[in-house]
PDB file of C-alpha atoms in Angstrom:
ATOM      1  CA  MET G   1     -85.919  13.554  97.447  1.00  0.00           C
ATOM      2  CA  GLY G   2     -88.631  15.764  96.018  1.00  0.00           C
ATOM      3  CA  PHE G   3     -91.098  12.888  95.929  1.00  0.00           C
ATOM      4  CA  ASN G   4     -90.465  12.055  99.593  1.00  0.00           C
ATOM      5  CA  ARG G   5     -91.019  15.743 100.501  1.00  0.00           C
ATOM      6  CA  PHE G   6     -94.274  15.730  98.529  1.00  0.00           C
ATOM      7  CA  ILE G   7     -95.463  12.635 100.501  1.00  0.00           C
ATOM      8  CA  HIS G   8     -94.481  14.175 103.836  1.00  0.00           C
ATOM      9  CA  GLU G   9     -96.044  17.580 103.108  1.00  0.00           C
ATOM     10  CA  GLY G  10     -99.225  15.966 101.784  1.00  0.00           C
ATOM     11  CA  GLY G  11     -99.657  13.963 105.004  1.00  0.00           C
ATOM     12  CA  LEU G  12     -99.799  10.709 103.051  1.00  0.00           C
ATOM     13  CA  ILE G  13     -99.329   7.339 104.692  1.00  0.00           C
ATOM     14  CA  ASP G  14     -97.904   4.273 102.947  1.00  0.00           C
ATOM     15  CA  LEU G  15    -100.074   1.235 103.751  1.00  0.00           C
ATOM     16  CA  LYS G  16     -98.138  -1.858 104.703  1.00  0.00           C
ATOM     17  CA  MET G  17     -98.659  -4.891 102.485  1.00  0.00           C
ATOM     18  CA  GLY G  18     -99.295  -8.435 103.573  1.00  0.00           C
ATOM     19  CA  GLY G  19     -98.769 -11.586 101.568  1.00  0.00           C
ATOM     20  CA  HIS G  20     -95.607 -11.161  99.477  1.00  0.00           C
ATOM     21  CA  ARG G  21     -92.997  -8.393  99.695  1.00  0.00           C
ATOM     22  CA  MET G  22     -92.477  -8.068  95.943  1.00  0.00           C
ATOM     23  CA  THR G  23     -95.134  -7.490  93.265  1.00  0.00           C
ATOM     24  CA  TYR G  24     -93.131  -7.805  90.014  1.00  0.00           C
ATOM     25  CA  PHE G  25     -91.035 -10.773  88.859  1.00  0.00           C
ATOM     26  CA  CYS G  26     -88.981 -10.292  85.689  1.00  0.00           C
ATOM     27  CA  HIS G  27     -88.952 -13.391  83.444  1.00  0.00           C
ATOM     28  CA  ASP G  28     -85.495 -12.803  81.923  1.00  0.00           C
ATOM     29  CA  ASP G  29     -83.499 -12.698  85.112  1.00  0.00           C
ATOM     30  CA  LEU G  30     -84.054 -12.903  88.807  1.00  0.00           C
ATOM     31  CA  LYS G  31     -85.071  -9.288  89.361  1.00  0.00           C
ATOM     32  CA  LEU G  32     -87.809  -8.663  91.897  1.00  0.00           C
ATOM     33  CA  SER G  33     -89.465  -5.295  92.448  1.00  0.00           C
ATOM     34  CA  LYS G  34     -92.133  -3.716  94.617  1.00  0.00           C
ATOM     35  CA  LEU G  35     -94.050  -1.658  92.105  1.00  0.00           C
ATOM     36  CA  ASP G  36     -97.328  -1.076  93.938  1.00  0.00           C
ATOM     37  CA  ILE G  37     -97.632   1.347  96.806  1.00  0.00           C
ATOM     38  CA  PHE G  38    -100.852   2.650  98.358  1.00  0.00           C
ATOM     39  CA  PHE G  39    -100.728   6.185  99.754  1.00  0.00           C
ATOM     40  CA  VAL G  40    -103.709   7.307 101.775  1.00  0.00           C
ATOM     41  CA  CYS G  41    -104.436  10.282 104.002  1.00  0.00           C
ATOM     42  CA  SER G  42    -105.282  10.070 107.684  1.00  0.00           C
ATOM     43  CA  ASP G  43    -108.943  10.924 106.918  1.00  0.00           C
ATOM     44  CA  PHE G  44    -109.184   7.779 104.796  1.00  0.00           C
ATOM     45  CA  LEU G  45    -107.810   5.700 107.656  1.00  0.00           C
ATOM     46  CA  SER G  46    -110.297   7.207 110.101  1.00  0.00           C
ATOM     47  CA  LEU G  47    -113.147   6.256 107.736  1.00  0.00           C
ATOM     48  CA  HIS G  48    -111.707   2.791 107.001  1.00  0.00           C
ATOM     49  CA  PRO G  49    -109.727   1.673 110.052  1.00  0.00           C
ATOM     50  CA  ASN G  50    -109.653  -1.983 108.951  1.00  0.00           C
ATOM     51  CA  VAL G  51    -108.084  -1.406 105.557  1.00  0.00           C
ATOM     52  CA  VAL G  52    -105.722  -4.197 104.501  1.00  0.00           C
ATOM     53  CA  VAL G  53    -103.442  -4.511 101.457  1.00  0.00           C
ATOM     54  CA  THR G  54    -102.590  -8.076 100.421  1.00  0.00           C
ATOM     55  CA  VAL G  55    -100.296  -9.189  97.606  1.00  0.00           C
ATOM     56  CA  LEU G  56    -101.844 -12.301  96.085  1.00  0.00           C
ATOM     57  CA  LEU G  57    -100.125 -15.194  94.311  1.00  0.00           C
ATOM     58  CA  ARG G  58     -99.321 -14.614  90.652  1.00  0.00           C
ATOM     59  CA  GLU G  59    -100.148 -17.272  88.069  1.00  0.00           C
ATOM     60  CA  THR G  60     -99.298 -16.528  84.423  1.00  0.00           C
ATOM     61  CA  SER G  61     -98.498 -12.843  84.696  1.00  0.00           C
ATOM     62  CA  ASP G  62     -95.207 -11.362  85.799  1.00  0.00           C
ATOM     63  CA  HIS G  63     -97.154  -9.097  88.140  1.00  0.00           C
ATOM     64  CA  CYS G  64     -98.867 -10.153  91.394  1.00  0.00           C
ATOM     65  CA  PRO G  65    -102.434  -8.965  91.877  1.00  0.00           C
ATOM     66  CA  VAL G  66    -102.863  -6.626  94.832  1.00  0.00           C
ATOM     67  CA  LEU G  67    -106.033  -6.535  96.868  1.00  0.00           C
ATOM     68  CA  LEU G  68    -107.142  -3.498  98.881  1.00  0.00           C
ATOM     69  CA  SER G  69    -109.906  -4.451 101.305  1.00  0.00           C
ATOM     70  CA  SER G  70    -111.642  -2.472 103.995  1.00  0.00           C
ATOM     71  CA  THR G  71    -114.302  -4.923 105.075  1.00  0.00           C
ATOM     72  CA  THR G  72    -114.316  -6.640 108.419  1.00  0.00           C
ATOM     73  CA  THR G  73    -114.974 -10.322 108.427  1.00  0.00           C
ATOM     74  CA  ASP G  74    -116.819 -12.000 111.255  1.00  0.00           C
ATOM     75  CA  PHE G  75    -116.265 -15.728 111.364  1.00  0.00           C
ATOM     76  CA  GLY G  76    -118.816 -16.203 114.107  1.00  0.00           C
ATOM     77  CA  PRO G  77    -118.197 -17.608 117.547  1.00  0.00           C
ATOM     78  CA  THR G  78    -114.914 -19.358 118.188  1.00  0.00           C
ATOM     79  CA  PRO G  79    -115.246 -23.117 117.980  1.00  0.00           C
ATOM     80  CA  PHE G  80    -114.583 -25.328 120.961  1.00  0.00           C
ATOM     81  CA  ARG G  81    -112.807 -28.629 120.924  1.00  0.00           C
ATOM     82  CA  PHE G  82    -114.849 -31.735 121.305  1.00  0.00           C
ATOM     83  CA  PHE G  83    -113.242 -35.143 121.434  1.00  0.00           C
ATOM     84  CA  ASN G  84    -115.104 -38.272 120.433  1.00  0.00           C
ATOM     85  CA  SER G  85    -113.627 -40.109 123.426  1.00  0.00           C
ATOM     86  CA  TRP G  86    -115.738 -37.932 125.720  1.00  0.00           C
ATOM     87  CA  MET G  87    -118.792 -39.885 124.628  1.00  0.00           C
ATOM     88  CA  ASP G  88    -117.401 -42.964 126.403  1.00  0.00           C
ATOM     89  CA  ARG G  89    -116.814 -41.153 129.673  1.00  0.00           C
ATOM     90  CA  ASP G  90    -119.029 -41.364 132.744  1.00  0.00           C
ATOM     91  CA  LYS G  91    -121.956 -38.954 132.945  1.00  0.00           C
ATOM     92  CA  PHE G  92    -121.325 -37.448 129.495  1.00  0.00           C
ATOM     93  CA  SER G  93    -124.741 -38.446 128.116  1.00  0.00           C
ATOM     94  CA  SER G  94    -126.550 -37.104 131.159  1.00  0.00           C
ATOM     95  CA  ILE G  95    -124.607 -33.799 131.066  1.00  0.00           C
ATOM     96  CA  VAL G  96    -125.512 -33.261 127.415  1.00  0.00           C
ATOM     97  CA  ALA G  97    -129.153 -34.278 127.890  1.00  0.00           C
ATOM     98  CA  ASN G  98    -129.618 -32.067 130.959  1.00  0.00           C
ATOM     99  CA  ALA G  99    -127.934 -29.076 129.352  1.00  0.00           C
ATOM    100  CA  TRP G 100    -130.056 -29.463 126.218  1.00  0.00           C
ATOM    101  CA  LEU G 101    -133.343 -29.961 128.031  1.00  0.00           C
ATOM    102  CA  HIS G 102    -132.927 -27.363 130.744  1.00  0.00           C
ATOM    103  CA  PHE G 103    -131.853 -24.512 128.479  1.00  0.00           C
ATOM    104  CA  GLN G 104    -134.180 -21.538 128.564  1.00  0.00           C
ATOM    105  CA  GLY G 105    -133.955 -18.798 126.003  1.00  0.00           C
ATOM    106  CA  PHE G 106    -135.871 -16.753 123.481  1.00  0.00           C
ATOM    107  CA  GLY G 107    -135.315 -14.995 120.168  1.00  0.00           C
ATOM    108  CA  MET G 108    -134.913 -15.881 116.546  1.00  0.00           C
ATOM    109  CA  ALA G 109    -134.355 -19.567 115.776  1.00  0.00           C
ATOM    110  CA  ASP G 110    -130.714 -19.165 114.687  1.00  0.00           C
ATOM    111  CA  SER G 111    -129.824 -17.031 117.713  1.00  0.00           C
ATOM    112  CA  LEU G 112    -131.629 -19.447 119.988  1.00  0.00           C
ATOM    113  CA  LEU G 113    -129.708 -22.416 118.578  1.00  0.00           C
ATOM    114  CA  ALA G 114    -126.391 -20.567 118.939  1.00  0.00           C
ATOM    115  CA  ALA G 115    -127.221 -19.719 122.555  1.00  0.00           C
ATOM    116  CA  LYS G 116    -128.221 -23.334 123.218  1.00  0.00           C
ATOM    117  CA  PHE G 117    -124.877 -24.555 121.879  1.00  0.00           C
ATOM    118  CA  LYS G 118    -123.074 -21.976 123.994  1.00  0.00           C
ATOM    119  CA  HIS G 119    -124.943 -23.242 127.062  1.00  0.00           C
ATOM    120  CA  LEU G 120    -123.969 -26.823 126.183  1.00  0.00           C
ATOM    121  CA  LYS G 121    -120.363 -25.775 125.706  1.00  0.00           C
ATOM    122  CA  LEU G 122    -120.288 -24.203 129.191  1.00  0.00           C
ATOM    123  CA  ARG G 123    -121.773 -27.323 130.806  1.00  0.00           C
ATOM    124  CA  LEU G 124    -119.181 -29.521 129.049  1.00  0.00           C
ATOM    125  CA  LYS G 125    -116.354 -27.254 130.212  1.00  0.00           C
ATOM    126  CA  GLU G 126    -117.631 -27.449 133.788  1.00  0.00           C
ATOM    127  CA  TRP G 127    -117.906 -31.239 133.514  1.00  0.00           C
ATOM    128  CA  ARG G 128    -114.335 -31.577 132.177  1.00  0.00           C
ATOM    129  CA  ALA G 129    -112.992 -29.242 134.879  1.00  0.00           C
ATOM    130  CA  ILE G 130    -114.418 -31.608 137.508  1.00  0.00           C
ATOM    131  CA  SER G 131    -113.977 -35.020 135.844  1.00  0.00           C
ATOM    132  CA  TYR G 132    -110.468 -34.608 134.454  1.00  0.00           C
ATOM    133  CA  PRO G 133    -108.704 -34.151 137.823  1.00  0.00           C
ATOM    134  CA  LYS G 134    -110.689 -37.137 139.166  1.00  0.00           C
ATOM    135  CA  GLU G 135    -109.492 -39.272 136.254  1.00  0.00           C
ATOM    136  CA  LEU G 136    -105.914 -38.311 136.969  1.00  0.00           C
ATOM    137  CA  GLU G 137    -106.353 -39.053 140.678  1.00  0.00           C
ATOM    138  CA  ASP G 138    -107.701 -42.522 139.884  1.00  0.00           C
ATOM    139  CA  LEU G 139    -104.530 -43.242 137.940  1.00  0.00           C
ATOM    140  CA  LYS G 140    -102.108 -42.521 140.769  1.00  0.00           C
ATOM    141  CA  MET G 141    -100.189 -45.663 141.619  1.00  0.00           C
ATOM    142  CA  ASP G 142     -97.578 -44.081 143.920  1.00  0.00           C
ATOM    143  CA  SER G 143     -99.046 -45.334 147.182  1.00  0.00           C
ATOM    144  CA  LEU G 144     -99.221 -48.910 145.897  1.00  0.00           C
ATOM    145  CA  ASP G 145     -95.671 -48.747 144.589  1.00  0.00           C
ATOM    146  CA  HIS G 146     -94.443 -47.700 148.049  1.00  0.00           C
ATOM    147  CA  ILE G 147     -96.381 -50.569 149.671  1.00  0.00           C
ATOM    148  CA  VAL G 148     -94.818 -53.213 147.428  1.00  0.00           C
ATOM    149  CA  GLU G 149     -91.357 -51.942 148.353  1.00  0.00           C
ATOM    150  CA  SER G 150     -91.991 -52.612 152.068  1.00  0.00           C
ATOM    151  CA  ARG G 151     -94.207 -55.705 152.040  1.00  0.00           C
ATOM    152  CA  ALA G 152     -96.138 -58.120 149.832  1.00  0.00           C
ATOM    153  CA  PHE G 153     -99.475 -57.039 148.389  1.00  0.00           C
ATOM    154  CA  MET G 154    -102.724 -58.156 149.902  1.00  0.00           C
ATOM    155  CA  ASP G 155    -105.334 -59.491 147.511  1.00  0.00           C
ATOM    156  CA  PHE G 156    -107.396 -56.280 147.328  1.00  0.00           C
ATOM    157  CA  GLU G 157    -104.224 -54.229 146.675  1.00  0.00           C
ATOM    158  CA  ARG G 158    -103.195 -56.579 143.868  1.00  0.00           C
ATOM    159  CA  VAL G 159    -106.647 -56.188 142.305  1.00  0.00           C
ATOM    160  CA  LYS G 160    -106.519 -52.405 142.750  1.00  0.00           C
ATOM    161  CA  ARG G 161    -103.091 -52.246 141.084  1.00  0.00           C
ATOM    162  CA  ARG G 162    -104.206 -54.469 138.179  1.00  0.00           C
ATOM    163  CA  ASP G 163    -107.320 -52.286 137.685  1.00  0.00           C
ATOM    164  CA  GLY G 164    -105.125 -49.196 137.807  1.00  0.00           C
ATOM    165  CA  PHE G 165    -102.925 -50.471 135.037  1.00  0.00           C
ATOM    166  CA  LYS G 166    -105.973 -51.337 132.952  1.00  0.00           C
ATOM    167  CA  LYS G 167    -107.222 -47.747 133.433  1.00  0.00           C
ATOM    168  CA  ILE G 168    -103.803 -46.362 132.480  1.00  0.00           C
ATOM    169  CA  THR G 169    -103.702 -48.491 129.317  1.00  0.00           C
ATOM    170  CA  LYS G 170    -107.231 -47.417 128.391  1.00  0.00           C
ATOM    171  CA  LEU G 171    -106.429 -43.762 129.064  1.00  0.00           C
ATOM    172  CA  GLU G 172    -103.239 -43.947 126.948  1.00  0.00           C
ATOM    173  CA  LYS G 173    -105.338 -45.216 124.028  1.00  0.00           C
ATOM    174  CA  VAL G 174    -107.879 -42.458 124.546  1.00  0.00           C
ATOM    175  CA  ILE G 175    -105.166 -39.784 124.757  1.00  0.00           C
ATOM    176  CA  SER G 176    -103.476 -41.014 121.586  1.00  0.00           C
ATOM    177  CA  PHE G 177    -106.849 -41.058 119.791  1.00  0.00           C
ATOM    178  CA  ASP G 178    -107.612 -37.532 121.052  1.00  0.00           C
ATOM    179  CA  LEU G 179    -104.196 -36.282 119.898  1.00  0.00           C
ATOM    180  CA  LYS G 180    -104.736 -37.833 116.488  1.00  0.00           C
ATOM    181  CA  GLN G 181    -108.167 -36.169 116.263  1.00  0.00           C
ATOM    182  CA  LYS G 182    -106.682 -32.856 117.447  1.00  0.00           C
ATOM    183  CA  SER G 183    -103.964 -32.982 114.776  1.00  0.00           C
ATOM    184  CA  ARG G 184    -106.547 -33.465 112.033  1.00  0.00           C
ATOM    185  CA  ILE G 185    -108.472 -30.365 113.070  1.00  0.00           C
ATOM    186  CA  LEU G 186    -107.175 -27.220 111.404  1.00  0.00           C
ATOM    187  CA  TRP G 187    -108.697 -24.332 113.303  1.00  0.00           C
ATOM    188  CA  PRO G 188    -108.447 -20.965 111.554  1.00  0.00           C
TER     189      PRO G 188
END
């Protein structure tokens, strides 16, 4: 009771911990305890707004190491997804070549390269926004299915339907390959 009053009157703040809830594991029995608490004042938090307390994994000790960190980490620009199957699609090579050649920028070499990749990323997004709906439209077989219910196919319709099924089969392979590639990528 007196300790809690001291904390309140002192204006201290208990930092929340990430990682594990408990910091002490007794070897003899299954007792777990939280022994480590960080009390800071509001002035400290205004100077270090990104402070983080993390309980790390213990190895040989009965006590978990605790890390207090106030640094901000910048992992750079967010990555964008790129699927290998795109390289087989129509106009992909020309989109990449045009975006790469027609980029105009200035600055330090690393900043220039990052800006060039950002420009390429935008051109690829624009290309996918246009080409993807067209690919889906090419795969629609509804109108041909309705025709076959009312009458026999003409030769050009039979060829169109056969080509449509070939495209669907090819797209299913591409989609399964893309999903497999997507599952292997572990984005942070």
